[in-house]
Coordinates of C-alpha atoms in Angstrom, one line a residue:
M28 CA 2.8 -11.5 -66.9
S29 CA 5.8 -13.1 -65.5
T30 CA 7.2 -14.6 -62.0
P31 CA 8.5 -11.8 -59.9
P32 CA 12.4 -12.0 -59.6
Y33 CA 12.6 -12.7 -56.0
L34 CA 10.6 -16.0 -56.4
Y35 CA 12.6 -18.8 -57.8
L36 CA 10.4 -21.7 -59.8
P37 CA 11.5 -24.5 -62.1
P38 CA 11.5 -23.9 -65.8
L39 CA 7.9 -23.6 -67.2
D40 CA 6.9 -27.2 -68.3
R41 CA 5.2 -26.3 -71.7
A42 CA 5.2 -30.0 -72.7
R43 CA 2.7 -31.4 -70.2
S44 CA 1.2 -28.0 -69.1
T45 CA 0.4 -26.1 -72.4
R46 CA -1.3 -23.1 -70.8
T47 CA 0.2 -22.5 -67.4
G48 CA 3.5 -24.1 -67.6
W49 CA 3.1 -25.3 -63.9
G50 CA 3.5 -28.8 -62.8
R51 CA 4.0 -30.3 -59.3
L52 CA 7.6 -29.1 -59.1
H53 CA 6.2 -25.5 -59.2
W54 CA 3.8 -26.1 -56.5
E55 CA 6.5 -27.7 -54.3
A56 CA 8.7 -24.8 -55.0
L57 CA 6.2 -22.1 -54.0
A58 CA 5.2 -24.1 -50.9
D59 CA 8.8 -24.1 -49.8
H60 CA 9.3 -20.8 -50.5
L61 CA 6.4 -19.7 -48.2
L62 CA 7.7 -22.1 -45.5
D63 CA 11.1 -21.0 -45.7
S64 CA 9.9 -17.2 -45.7
V65 CA 7.9 -17.7 -42.5
A66 CA 10.7 -19.2 -40.4
P67 CA 12.4 -16.1 -39.5
Y68 CA 9.1 -14.9 -37.5
A69 CA 8.8 -18.1 -35.4
T70 CA 9.3 -17.6 -31.7
D71 CA 12.2 -19.1 -29.8
D72 CA 10.3 -22.2 -29.2
A73 CA 8.8 -22.6 -32.6
A74 CA 5.2 -22.6 -31.3
Q75 CA 3.9 -19.4 -32.7
Y76 CA 4.8 -17.8 -36.1
R77 CA 4.3 -13.7 -35.6
M78 CA 4.3 -12.3 -39.2
P79 CA 4.3 -8.7 -39.6
G80 CA 0.9 -6.8 -40.1
R81 CA -2.3 -5.8 -38.2
N82 CA -3.2 -8.0 -35.4
S83 CA -6.7 -9.6 -35.2
R84 CA -9.1 -8.8 -32.6
S85 CA -8.1 -12.0 -30.8
G86 CA -4.7 -10.6 -29.9
V87 CA -1.2 -11.2 -30.7
V88 CA -0.8 -14.7 -28.9
S89 CA -3.9 -16.2 -30.8
D90 CA -2.3 -14.8 -34.0
G91 CA 0.8 -16.4 -33.2
L92 CA -0.9 -19.6 -32.8
E93 CA -3.0 -19.0 -36.1
G94 CA 0.5 -18.4 -38.1
F95 CA 2.0 -21.8 -36.5
A96 CA -1.2 -23.7 -37.3
R97 CA -1.8 -22.7 -40.8
T98 CA 1.7 -23.1 -42.2
F99 CA 1.7 -26.3 -40.4
L100 CA -1.2 -27.5 -42.4
L101 CA 1.1 -26.4 -45.6
A102 CA 4.3 -28.3 -44.2
A103 CA 2.1 -31.3 -43.5
F104 CA 0.9 -31.5 -47.3
R105 CA 4.4 -31.0 -48.0
I106 CA 5.9 -33.8 -45.8
A107 CA 3.1 -36.4 -46.7
G108 CA 3.4 -35.4 -50.6
A109 CA 7.2 -36.3 -50.2
N110 CA 6.7 -39.3 -48.2
G111 CA 8.8 -37.8 -45.5
E112 CA 11.9 -37.5 -47.8
G113 CA 14.0 -34.3 -48.0
V114 CA 11.8 -32.6 -45.6
D115 CA 13.6 -33.0 -42.3
D116 CA 13.9 -29.6 -41.4
L117 CA 9.9 -29.1 -41.7
I118 CA 9.5 -32.3 -39.4
E119 CA 12.0 -30.7 -36.9
R120 CA 10.5 -27.4 -37.0
Y121 CA 7.0 -28.4 -36.5
S122 CA 7.7 -31.1 -34.0
R123 CA 9.6 -28.7 -31.9
G124 CA 6.5 -26.2 -32.3
L125 CA 4.0 -28.7 -31.3
A126 CA 6.0 -29.7 -28.2
A127 CA 6.3 -26.3 -26.8
G128 CA 2.8 -25.2 -27.9
A129 CA 0.9 -28.0 -26.6
A130 CA 2.8 -27.7 -23.2
G131 CA 1.8 -24.2 -22.7
S132 CA 2.7 -21.5 -25.5
W133 CA -0.8 -21.6 -27.0
P134 CA -3.9 -20.5 -25.3
S135 CA -6.5 -23.0 -23.9
I136 CA -9.6 -23.6 -26.2
V137 CA -12.6 -22.0 -24.8
D138 CA -16.0 -21.5 -26.1
R139 CA -16.1 -19.8 -29.6
S140 CA -12.5 -19.1 -29.6
Q141 CA -10.2 -18.7 -32.5
Q142 CA -8.1 -21.6 -31.1
M143 CA -10.9 -23.8 -32.2
V144 CA -10.1 -22.7 -35.8
E145 CA -6.4 -23.5 -35.4
A146 CA -7.2 -26.8 -33.6
A147 CA -8.7 -28.1 -36.7
A148 CA -5.7 -27.2 -38.7
I149 CA -3.4 -28.8 -36.5
A150 CA -5.5 -32.0 -36.3
I151 CA -5.9 -32.2 -40.0
A152 CA -2.1 -31.7 -40.3
L153 CA -1.2 -34.2 -37.7
H154 CA -3.4 -36.7 -39.5
E155 CA -2.0 -36.4 -42.7
S156 CA 1.5 -36.3 -41.7
R157 CA 1.2 -38.9 -39.0
P158 CA 3.7 -41.5 -39.7
W159 CA 6.5 -38.9 -40.2
L160 CA 5.5 -36.5 -37.1
F161 CA 3.0 -37.5 -34.8
E162 CA 4.0 -41.2 -34.5
R163 CA 7.6 -39.8 -33.8
L164 CA 7.0 -37.5 -31.2
D165 CA 8.0 -38.8 -27.5
V166 CA 5.0 -39.9 -25.4
S167 CA 5.2 -36.9 -23.4
T168 CA 4.6 -34.7 -26.3
Q169 CA 1.8 -36.9 -27.8
D170 CA 0.1 -36.7 -24.4
S171 CA 0.5 -33.0 -24.4
V172 CA -1.1 -32.6 -27.8
R173 CA -4.0 -34.9 -27.1
S174 CA -4.5 -32.7 -23.8
W175 CA -4.4 -29.5 -25.6
L176 CA -6.7 -30.7 -28.5
G177 CA -9.1 -32.2 -26.0
G178 CA -9.8 -29.0 -24.7
F179 CA -12.4 -29.0 -27.5
V180 CA -14.6 -31.6 -25.9
G181 CA -17.8 -30.0 -24.6
K182 CA -17.0 -26.4 -26.0
R183 CA -19.7 -24.5 -27.9
T184 CA -18.8 -23.4 -31.4
W185 CA -20.6 -20.8 -33.7
D186 CA -23.3 -22.1 -35.8
N187 CA -21.6 -22.3 -39.1
N188 CA -18.6 -24.1 -40.6
W189 CA -17.0 -23.8 -36.9
I190 CA -19.1 -27.0 -36.1
L191 CA -16.7 -28.8 -38.4
F192 CA -13.7 -27.7 -36.5
Q193 CA -15.1 -29.7 -33.6
V194 CA -15.7 -32.8 -35.9
V195 CA -12.2 -33.3 -37.3
T196 CA -10.4 -32.4 -34.1
E197 CA -12.1 -34.9 -32.1
Q198 CA -12.1 -37.4 -34.7
F199 CA -8.3 -37.1 -35.1
L200 CA -8.3 -37.6 -31.2
A201 CA -10.4 -40.6 -31.4
S202 CA -7.8 -42.2 -33.9
V203 CA -5.1 -41.5 -31.3
D204 CA -6.9 -42.6 -28.1
G205 CA -7.4 -39.1 -27.2
P206 CA -10.4 -37.3 -25.3
H207 CA -13.5 -37.2 -27.4
D208 CA -16.9 -37.3 -27.4
P209 CA -18.8 -39.6 -30.4
A210 CA -21.9 -37.6 -29.9
E211 CA -20.3 -34.4 -30.5
I212 CA -18.9 -35.7 -33.7
E213 CA -22.3 -37.0 -35.0
R214 CA -24.0 -33.8 -33.7
G215 CA -21.6 -31.7 -35.9
L216 CA -22.3 -33.8 -39.0
D217 CA -25.9 -33.8 -38.3
T218 CA -26.0 -30.1 -37.9
I219 CA -24.9 -29.2 -41.4
E220 CA -27.7 -31.4 -43.2
P221 CA -30.3 -28.7 -43.0
W222 CA -27.8 -26.4 -44.5
Y223 CA -27.5 -28.5 -47.7
R224 CA -29.7 -26.7 -50.1
G225 CA -29.1 -29.0 -53.2
D226 CA -27.1 -29.1 -56.2
G227 CA -24.0 -29.2 -54.3
W228 CA -24.6 -26.2 -52.4
Y229 CA -24.3 -25.6 -48.6
S230 CA -25.1 -22.5 -46.8
D231 CA -22.6 -21.6 -44.2
G232 CA -24.9 -21.9 -41.5
A233 CA -28.7 -21.0 -41.2
G234 CA -29.7 -18.1 -43.7
A235 CA -28.2 -17.2 -47.0
N236 CA -24.5 -17.4 -46.7
Y237 CA -22.8 -18.4 -50.1
D238 CA -19.3 -17.8 -50.6
Y239 CA -16.0 -19.6 -50.8
Y240 CA -16.4 -21.2 -47.4
I241 CA -18.9 -23.5 -49.3
G242 CA -15.8 -25.0 -51.1
W243 CA -12.8 -24.6 -48.8
A244 CA -14.8 -25.5 -45.7
M245 CA -18.4 -27.0 -45.9
H246 CA -17.2 -29.5 -48.5
L247 CA -13.6 -29.9 -47.4
Y248 CA -13.9 -30.8 -43.7
P249 CA -16.5 -33.6 -44.0
L250 CA -14.5 -35.2 -46.6
L251 CA -11.2 -35.1 -44.7
W252 CA -13.0 -36.4 -41.7
T253 CA -13.9 -39.5 -43.9
R254 CA -9.9 -40.2 -44.0
M255 CA -9.7 -40.3 -40.3
V256 CA -12.5 -42.9 -39.8
A257 CA -12.7 -46.7 -41.0
D258 CA -16.3 -46.7 -41.4
D259 CA -18.2 -43.3 -42.4
G260 CA -21.4 -45.1 -42.1
G261 CA -22.1 -44.0 -45.8
R262 CA -21.6 -40.3 -45.4
G263 CA -18.7 -40.3 -47.6
A264 CA -20.6 -41.3 -50.5
V265 CA -23.1 -38.3 -50.0
Y266 CA -20.4 -36.0 -49.5
R267 CA -18.5 -37.0 -52.8
Q268 CA -21.9 -37.0 -54.8
R269 CA -22.5 -33.2 -53.3
L270 CA -19.0 -32.1 -54.1
R271 CA -19.1 -33.5 -57.7
E272 CA -22.4 -31.5 -58.3
F273 CA -20.9 -28.3 -56.6
L274 CA -17.5 -28.5 -58.8
A275 CA -19.7 -28.8 -62.1
Q276 CA -20.8 -25.2 -61.3
Y277 CA -17.8 -23.9 -59.3
Q278 CA -15.5 -24.6 -62.3
Y279 CA -17.3 -21.3 -63.6
F280 CA -16.1 -19.0 -61.0
F281 CA -12.8 -18.4 -62.5
G282 CA -11.7 -16.0 -65.2
A283 CA -9.5 -17.0 -68.2
D284 CA -6.2 -15.5 -66.4
G285 CA -7.1 -17.5 -63.2
A286 CA -8.8 -14.7 -61.3
P287 CA -11.5 -15.9 -58.9
V288 CA -14.8 -14.0 -58.7
H289 CA -14.1 -11.4 -55.9
Q290 CA -17.1 -12.0 -53.7
G291 CA -17.8 -13.1 -49.9
R292 CA -15.4 -12.8 -47.0
S293 CA -12.0 -14.0 -46.2
L294 CA -10.9 -13.2 -49.7
T295 CA -7.4 -12.9 -48.3
Y296 CA -7.3 -16.6 -48.3
R297 CA -6.6 -16.1 -51.9
F298 CA -5.8 -19.5 -53.5
A299 CA -7.5 -21.5 -50.9
S300 CA -10.2 -20.9 -53.5
V301 CA -8.7 -23.9 -55.5
A302 CA -9.0 -26.3 -52.6
P303 CA -12.4 -28.1 -53.7
L304 CA -10.8 -28.6 -57.1
W305 CA -8.0 -30.8 -55.6
L306 CA -10.6 -32.2 -53.2
G307 CA -12.4 -33.6 -56.2
A308 CA -9.3 -35.4 -57.5
L309 CA -8.4 -36.6 -54.0
F310 CA -11.9 -38.3 -53.8
D311 CA -12.6 -39.1 -57.2
A312 CA -15.5 -36.8 -56.8
S313 CA -15.2 -34.5 -59.8
P314 CA -16.8 -33.8 -63.2
L315 CA -13.5 -32.3 -64.2
S316 CA -10.8 -34.2 -65.9
P317 CA -7.3 -34.3 -64.1
G318 CA -6.0 -32.2 -66.8
Q319 CA -8.7 -29.7 -66.1
T320 CA -8.4 -29.9 -62.5
R321 CA -4.7 -29.1 -62.4
R322 CA -5.1 -26.3 -65.1
L323 CA -7.6 -24.5 -63.2
A324 CA -5.8 -24.8 -59.8
S325 CA -2.3 -23.7 -61.5
D326 CA -4.0 -21.0 -63.3
V327 CA -5.2 -19.4 -59.9
V328 CA -2.2 -19.7 -58.1
R329 CA 0.1 -18.3 -61.1
H330 CA -2.4 -15.6 -61.3
F331 CA -1.6 -14.3 -57.9
V332 CA 2.1 -15.0 -58.1
E333 CA 2.3 -13.0 -61.2
R334 CA 0.8 -10.3 -59.3
G335 CA 3.2 -10.0 -56.4
V336 CA 1.6 -12.9 -54.1
P337 CA 3.9 -13.6 -52.1
D338 CA 5.3 -10.3 -51.5
E339 CA 9.1 -9.7 -51.9
R340 CA 9.5 -11.0 -48.4
G341 CA 7.9 -14.4 -49.4
L342 CA 5.0 -13.4 -47.3
L343 CA 1.2 -13.8 -47.8
T344 CA -0.3 -10.3 -46.5
L345 CA -3.6 -9.1 -45.6
G346 CA -5.3 -8.2 -48.8
W347 CA -5.9 -9.2 -52.2
Y348 CA -2.8 -8.5 -54.6
D349 CA -1.3 -6.1 -52.3
T350 CA -1.9 -5.5 -48.7
H351 CA -5.5 -3.8 -48.5
L352 CA -7.0 -4.0 -45.2
P353 CA -10.4 -3.0 -46.2
T354 CA -10.6 -6.5 -47.9
T355 CA -10.3 -8.3 -44.6
Q356 CA -12.4 -8.6 -41.5
E357 CA -11.7 -7.9 -38.1
Y358 CA -11.0 -11.4 -37.3
S359 CA -8.0 -11.6 -39.6
G360 CA -4.6 -11.3 -38.3
P361 CA -1.2 -11.6 -39.9
G362 CA -1.4 -15.5 -40.1
S363 CA -4.9 -15.6 -41.4
P364 CA -3.7 -15.5 -45.2
Y365 CA -1.9 -18.8 -44.8
W366 CA -5.4 -20.5 -45.1
A367 CA -4.2 -20.4 -48.4
S368 CA -2.4 -23.7 -47.4
K369 CA -5.6 -25.3 -48.1
G370 CA -5.1 -24.7 -52.0
F371 CA -2.1 -27.2 -51.8
L372 CA -4.2 -30.1 -50.9
G373 CA -3.1 -31.6 -54.3
L374 CA 0.2 -32.4 -52.9
L375 CA -1.6 -35.3 -51.2
L376 CA -1.8 -37.1 -54.4
P377 CA 1.1 -38.8 -55.6
P378 CA 3.5 -37.6 -58.3
D379 CA 2.3 -40.2 -60.6
A380 CA -1.4 -39.5 -60.1
P381 CA -3.2 -38.3 -63.3
V382 CA -4.0 -34.8 -61.9
W383 CA -0.2 -34.4 -62.1
T384 CA 0.8 -36.3 -65.3
D385 CA -2.0 -35.7 -67.6
P386 CA -1.7 -32.9 -70.1
E387 CA -3.7 -29.7 -69.0
A388 CA -7.0 -29.5 -70.6
S389 CA -9.2 -26.6 -71.3
V390 CA -12.3 -25.7 -69.5
P391 CA -15.7 -24.6 -70.9
N392 CA -15.0 -21.0 -70.1
D393 CA -12.0 -21.4 -72.6
R394 CA -14.4 -21.8 -75.5
D395 CA -17.6 -20.2 -75.1
D396 CA -19.4 -17.2 -73.7
T397 CA -21.6 -18.8 -70.7
V398 CA -24.5 -17.7 -68.8
M399 CA -25.6 -20.0 -65.9
A400 CA -28.2 -19.5 -63.3
L401 CA -27.5 -21.0 -59.9
P402 CA -30.6 -21.1 -58.2
R403 CA -29.5 -22.4 -55.0
P404 CA -27.1 -19.4 -54.0
G405 CA -29.2 -16.9 -56.0
F406 CA -26.6 -16.3 -58.6
V407 CA -26.3 -15.8 -62.3
L408 CA -22.7 -16.2 -63.7
S409 CA -21.8 -14.6 -67.1
S410 CA -18.6 -15.2 -68.7
T411 CA -17.0 -13.8 -71.9
V412 CA -14.2 -15.5 -73.9
H413 CA -12.9 -12.5 -75.6
D414 CA -11.8 -10.8 -72.3
G415 CA -11.9 -13.9 -69.9
V416 CA -14.1 -11.7 -67.6
V417 CA -16.7 -13.6 -65.1
R418 CA -19.4 -11.6 -63.7
L419 CA -21.7 -12.8 -60.9
L420 CA -25.1 -11.4 -60.4
N421 CA -26.2 -11.6 -56.7
H422 CA -29.8 -12.2 -55.9
G423 CA -29.5 -14.5 -53.0
S424 CA -26.3 -14.3 -50.7
D425 CA -26.7 -11.5 -48.0
H426 CA -24.8 -13.3 -45.1
N427 CA -27.6 -12.5 -42.8
L428 CA -29.5 -14.9 -40.3
P429 CA -33.1 -15.6 -41.1
A430 CA -35.7 -13.0 -39.8
P431 CA -36.5 -11.9 -37.4
A432 CA -32.9 -11.7 -36.7
P433 CA -31.6 -8.2 -37.4
A434 CA -30.1 -7.6 -40.8
R435 CA -26.7 -5.8 -41.9
D436 CA -25.2 -5.2 -45.4
D437 CA -21.6 -6.1 -46.1
P438 CA -19.8 -4.9 -49.3
H439 CA -18.8 -8.3 -50.1
Y440 CA -22.3 -9.7 -50.2
A441 CA -25.0 -6.6 -50.8
K442 CA -23.8 -5.8 -54.1
L443 CA -25.7 -6.4 -57.2
A444 CA -22.8 -7.7 -59.0
Y445 CA -19.2 -8.9 -58.5
A446 CA -16.5 -10.1 -60.9
T447 CA -13.3 -11.6 -61.6
H448 CA -11.7 -8.4 -62.7
A449 CA -13.5 -5.9 -60.4
A450 CA -13.9 -5.4 -56.7
P451 CA -16.2 -3.4 -54.7
D452 CA -15.0 -0.4 -52.8
T453 CA -14.8 -1.4 -49.3
A454 CA -12.8 1.2 -47.3
P455 CA -15.1 2.5 -44.4
A456 CA -15.9 6.0 -46.0
A457 CA -16.4 4.6 -49.5
W458 CA -18.6 1.9 -48.3
N459 CA -20.5 4.6 -46.5
R460 CA -21.2 6.1 -49.8
D461 CA -21.9 2.8 -51.1
V462 CA -22.0 3.8 -54.9
D463 CA -20.6 0.8 -57.0
G464 CA -23.0 -2.4 -57.5
H465 CA -25.8 -0.9 -55.7
I466 CA -29.2 0.6 -56.2
A467 CA -29.9 3.2 -53.5
V468 CA -32.4 5.9 -52.5
L469 CA -30.8 8.8 -51.1
S470 CA -31.6 11.0 -48.0
A471 CA -32.0 14.7 -48.2
A472 CA -28.2 14.7 -46.9
G473 CA -27.2 12.3 -49.7
T474 CA -26.9 9.2 -47.3
P475 CA -27.8 6.1 -49.6
S476 CA -30.2 3.7 -48.4
R477 CA -28.8 0.0 -47.8
R478 CA -29.5 -3.6 -49.2
T479 CA -29.7 -5.8 -46.2
R480 CA -31.7 -8.8 -46.3
I481 CA -32.0 -9.8 -50.0
E482 CA -35.8 -11.6 -50.5
R483 CA -35.2 -13.8 -53.5
I484 CA -37.9 -14.0 -56.3
A485 CA -36.6 -16.1 -59.0
V486 CA -33.5 -17.4 -60.7
A487 CA -33.5 -19.2 -63.9
D488 CA -32.1 -19.2 -67.4
R489 CA -30.2 -15.9 -67.7
Y490 CA -32.5 -14.2 -65.1
A491 CA -32.6 -13.2 -61.5
S492 CA -34.6 -11.2 -59.3
S493 CA -35.1 -10.2 -55.8
W494 CA -36.4 -7.5 -53.4
H495 CA -35.3 -5.6 -50.3
T496 CA -36.6 -2.9 -48.3
A497 CA -34.6 0.4 -48.3
T498 CA -35.1 2.7 -45.4
V499 CA -34.4 6.3 -46.0
D500 CA -34.9 8.6 -42.7
D501 CA -38.3 7.7 -41.6
S502 CA -39.6 6.4 -45.0
A503 CA -39.4 2.9 -46.4
Y504 CA -39.1 1.9 -50.0
R505 CA -39.7 -1.3 -51.7
I506 CA -37.1 -2.0 -54.3
E507 CA -37.5 -5.0 -56.8
T508 CA -34.7 -5.7 -58.9
A509 CA -34.5 -8.0 -61.9
S510 CA -31.2 -8.7 -63.5
V511 CA -30.8 -10.2 -67.2
A512 CA -27.1 -11.3 -68.1
R513 CA -25.9 -11.7 -71.7
G514 CA -22.0 -11.4 -72.4
P515 CA -20.6 -8.3 -70.8
W516 CA -24.0 -6.9 -70.4
E517 CA -26.4 -6.9 -67.6
V518 CA -29.8 -5.3 -68.1
R519 CA -30.9 -4.3 -64.6
I520 CA -34.5 -3.3 -64.0
H521 CA -35.8 -1.7 -60.9
L522 CA -39.3 -1.1 -59.6
V523 CA -39.0 1.5 -56.8
S524 CA -41.9 2.0 -54.7
G525 CA -42.2 4.9 -52.1
A526 CA -42.6 8.7 -51.6
P527 CA -41.5 11.3 -53.9
G528 CA -38.7 13.6 -54.1
R529 CA -35.8 11.3 -53.2
T530 CA -32.8 10.9 -55.5
V531 CA -32.5 7.1 -56.9
R532 CA -29.1 6.2 -57.8
D533 CA -27.8 2.9 -59.7
G534 CA -24.1 2.1 -59.7
G535 CA -22.0 -0.2 -61.9
Y536 CA -18.9 -2.0 -61.3
A537 CA -16.0 -0.1 -59.6
V538 CA -12.9 -0.4 -61.7
A539 CA -9.6 0.1 -60.3
A540 CA -5.7 0.5 -60.9
A541 CA -2.4 2.1 -59.7
T542 CA -3.4 5.2 -61.8
A543 CA -6.6 6.8 -61.9
P544 CA -9.1 5.2 -64.6
T545 CA -10.0 7.6 -67.4
V546 CA -13.7 8.8 -66.9
T547 CA -16.1 9.7 -69.7
T548 CA -19.8 10.9 -69.9
G549 CA -22.3 11.4 -72.5
T550 CA -26.2 11.8 -72.6
G551 CA -27.6 9.3 -70.4
W552 CA -24.2 7.5 -69.7
A553 CA -20.9 7.1 -68.0
A554 CA -17.9 5.1 -68.1
A555 CA -14.6 4.5 -66.5
T556 CA -11.7 2.7 -68.0
T557 CA -8.5 1.3 -66.5
P558 CA -5.1 1.8 -68.1
D559 CA -5.1 -1.8 -69.4
G560 CA -8.4 -1.5 -71.0
L561 CA -11.0 -2.6 -68.4
T562 CA -14.3 -0.6 -68.9
A563 CA -17.3 -0.3 -66.6
A564 CA -20.2 1.5 -67.8
M565 CA -23.8 2.6 -66.8
I566 CA -26.1 3.3 -69.4
G567 CA -29.7 4.7 -68.6
L568 CA -32.2 2.8 -70.8
S569 CA -35.3 4.2 -69.0
G570 CA -36.3 6.3 -66.4
W571 CA -33.1 7.9 -65.5
A572 CA -32.3 11.5 -65.7
N573 CA -28.4 11.9 -66.0
A574 CA -25.2 9.9 -65.4
A575 CA -22.0 10.7 -63.6
T576 CA -18.7 8.9 -62.3
H577 CA -17.7 8.6 -58.8
T578 CA -14.0 8.4 -57.8
E579 CA -12.2 6.9 -54.7
A580 CA -8.9 6.5 -53.4
E581 CA -7.3 3.7 -51.5
A582 CA -10.7 2.0 -51.3
N583 CA -10.4 -1.0 -53.8
A584 CA -8.5 -4.3 -53.5
F585 CA -7.5 -4.0 -57.3
G586 CA -5.8 -0.6 -57.1
P587 CA -5.4 2.6 -55.0
R588 CA -7.6 4.6 -57.6
S589 CA -10.9 3.5 -58.6
A590 CA -14.0 4.8 -60.4
T591 CA -17.7 3.7 -60.7
P592 CA -20.1 5.1 -63.4
Y593 CA -23.7 5.7 -62.0
V594 CA -27.1 6.9 -63.2
R595 CA -29.7 8.5 -61.4
A596 CA -33.2 10.3 -61.2
V597 CA -35.6 12.0 -58.8
H598 CA -38.3 9.5 -57.7
P599 CA -41.6 10.6 -58.8
G600 CA -43.5 8.8 -56.0
G601 CA -45.5 5.8 -56.0
D602 CA -44.1 3.0 -58.3
A603 CA -41.5 3.8 -60.9
V604 CA -39.3 1.5 -63.2
Y605 CA -35.9 2.2 -64.0
V606 CA -33.7 0.6 -66.6
S607 CA -30.2 0.3 -66.7
L608 CA -27.4 -1.2 -69.0
V609 CA -24.5 -2.5 -66.9
V610 CA -21.4 -3.1 -68.8
L611 CA -18.0 -4.6 -67.6
S612 CA -15.6 -5.5 -70.6
A613 CA -11.9 -5.6 -71.6
D614 CA -13.3 -5.0 -75.3
A615 CA -14.1 -1.7 -76.7
V616 CA -17.3 -0.3 -75.1
H617 CA -19.2 2.4 -77.2
P618 CA -22.0 3.7 -75.0
D619 CA -23.6 6.0 -77.5
A620 CA -24.0 3.0 -79.9
L621 CA -25.3 0.8 -77.0
A622 CA -28.1 3.2 -75.9
R623 CA -29.1 3.3 -79.4
G624 CA -29.0 -0.3 -80.0
F625 CA -31.2 -1.2 -77.2
A626 CA -35.2 -0.7 -77.4
V627 CA -37.0 -0.4 -74.1
S628 CA -40.6 -0.1 -73.6
V629 CA -42.3 0.1 -70.1
A630 CA -46.0 -0.2 -69.7
D631 CA -46.9 -0.1 -66.0
R632 CA -44.9 -2.9 -64.6
T633 CA -44.1 -4.7 -67.7
V634 CA -40.8 -4.1 -69.3
A635 CA -40.0 -5.1 -72.8
I636 CA -36.0 -5.1 -73.9
R637 CA -35.1 -5.7 -77.4
Y638 CA -31.4 -6.4 -77.9
P639 CA -29.4 -4.8 -80.9
D640 CA -29.5 -8.4 -82.8
G641 CA -33.2 -8.6 -82.2
E642 CA -33.6 -10.9 -79.2
L643 CA -36.7 -10.0 -77.0
V644 CA -36.8 -10.3 -73.4
R645 CA -40.2 -9.3 -71.4
L646 CA -40.5 -8.9 -67.6
R647 CA -43.2 -8.4 -65.4
L648 CA -42.5 -6.7 -61.9
G649 CA -44.3 -6.8 -58.7
D650 CA -47.3 -9.2 -57.9
V651 CA -47.7 -11.6 -60.8
P652 CA -50.5 -14.0 -60.9
A653 CA -49.6 -17.6 -60.5
G654 CA -48.8 -19.4 -63.4
A655 CA -48.1 -16.0 -65.5
A656 CA -44.8 -15.2 -66.7
R657 CA -42.4 -13.3 -64.6
Y658 CA -39.8 -13.5 -67.6
H659 CA -40.0 -14.5 -71.1
R660 CA -36.9 -14.7 -73.5
V661 CA -37.3 -14.9 -77.3
P662 CA -33.9 -15.5 -78.9
I663 CA -33.2 -15.2 -82.6
D664 CA -32.2 -18.7 -83.1
G665 CA -33.9 -21.0 -80.4
P666 CA -37.1 -21.8 -78.6
P667 CA -38.5 -19.3 -76.2
V668 CA -37.9 -19.4 -72.5
A669 CA -40.2 -18.4 -69.8
V670 CA -40.1 -18.4 -66.1
L671 CA -43.7 -18.5 -64.5
A672 CA -44.8 -17.0 -61.1

């Protein structure tokens, strides 16, 4: 794919960046294009940027502040990266906006308000551009800025990453003799400690909240806080080690073409997903080499640019590639996508830093098929070299508070699987039908049960398992699901326990494109293939009666026409075991051959699966005695692997 004609970029640098062709000049050019393109949408006093698009629940004035704050963050990185040279227009624009905004154009900071989010962006931007901007403001404007940001002191935040907005805002204020409360700063940093789960993973608040916020918020803000203090009390070393451990796994979340795994909320922030990669370079806290860091970050941004992001107006819209409101949340307004500014953090590194000068280097996903269990978030990642697809099997992230708080489901968290090249159907009607990536028991009217609170069982090797309660009319079903990943395949095993007579349905990936995918069915299987050759298939290996394909329109972030293969059967009552083969591949897929190539036997709650090459996997579902194997894999060319109860 190529850069759209309305976006001018320098010639590709194939000498230093053999894979992406992108270097620092390309990043600067894209930043300048984004900043130039929002200028016409500034209010007369430059304090707000009111881009076109759906307003958020916070209203147009808050959205205008958001547009200012988030583009100001990008401007600050650009100003600091240029050492203030050749960026006088940015300095003038945002100085003028700061003066008017702090003097009254911005709404005051109140408890749990959107202003808190934007205050943090402004505080970071002011800190990073301080010699060229804040220190050149007149005394009256400096006082106004201190006063407006100081409205944060004593206010309540939401109990998630928002606590860090208070930390960085008040720490900046402390550095400029503004109002602040040291106890609030310490309390905020202490609050995130119970949310740290190990191996580099935080949860975004209590519960099981694992998504891109872990990188672009939970790691980002504490480390940027250390840039504001003379003595971090030893916290910085801890934060750097955590980031290093996180990035060792995070590097696997990107496909060969730069596509990030499409999971979690606020996906409209797009290339903010590369912020933790740059953060690792900025703080010397990365297991990646400088060439690997730039290669991954540039690959992601190039991926979006080649697919029309920003659009022909130079704007970042509410969506993924095109505008797609079901991808967003009600807190998202026209300025929200400009949290993508975090992805330009690398501009803070000087032009002669190794991350900009070293040759691009390959990453593990370039060389080998990989399967990686991530026990902390409850994920298994599976990537394939031949098509560059990464699949995420989800048995741990549900975005719910711990019980007894009520649980709900969300298409960006409740699905059994996500991927770099496929997205869930998220339009309201499609979400009500909830076909893709979901095991459901259907009511008499066809309404599917929901997967709300995910109760984790085990995550190791190529295997993950969990259970949830599915409520249908007045009946409750216990559904235990185990997933085993290998290449483009997921063997998905369900133990469904409950009353007889209801239909059970298991959905595969939704694949989408501008034109309708081609759908095919056979005995016990169904498949859908996009015009560019991406195939999703569902093959019933045991327990299923038939298969079909479900289609949607305007429901998917990857294109207006989507299709999902699924299998189904009538539940006999009591305990029943169902085994599916879930496929997502850009290679040729032959469902009949796969159905014949896998051998499955079910004995009570024990399932044995023999792969076409002879590898054997045995699983035990339900209650398993302590010390007994839940999962046992016997490869054809290595030692056995067991996961014990």
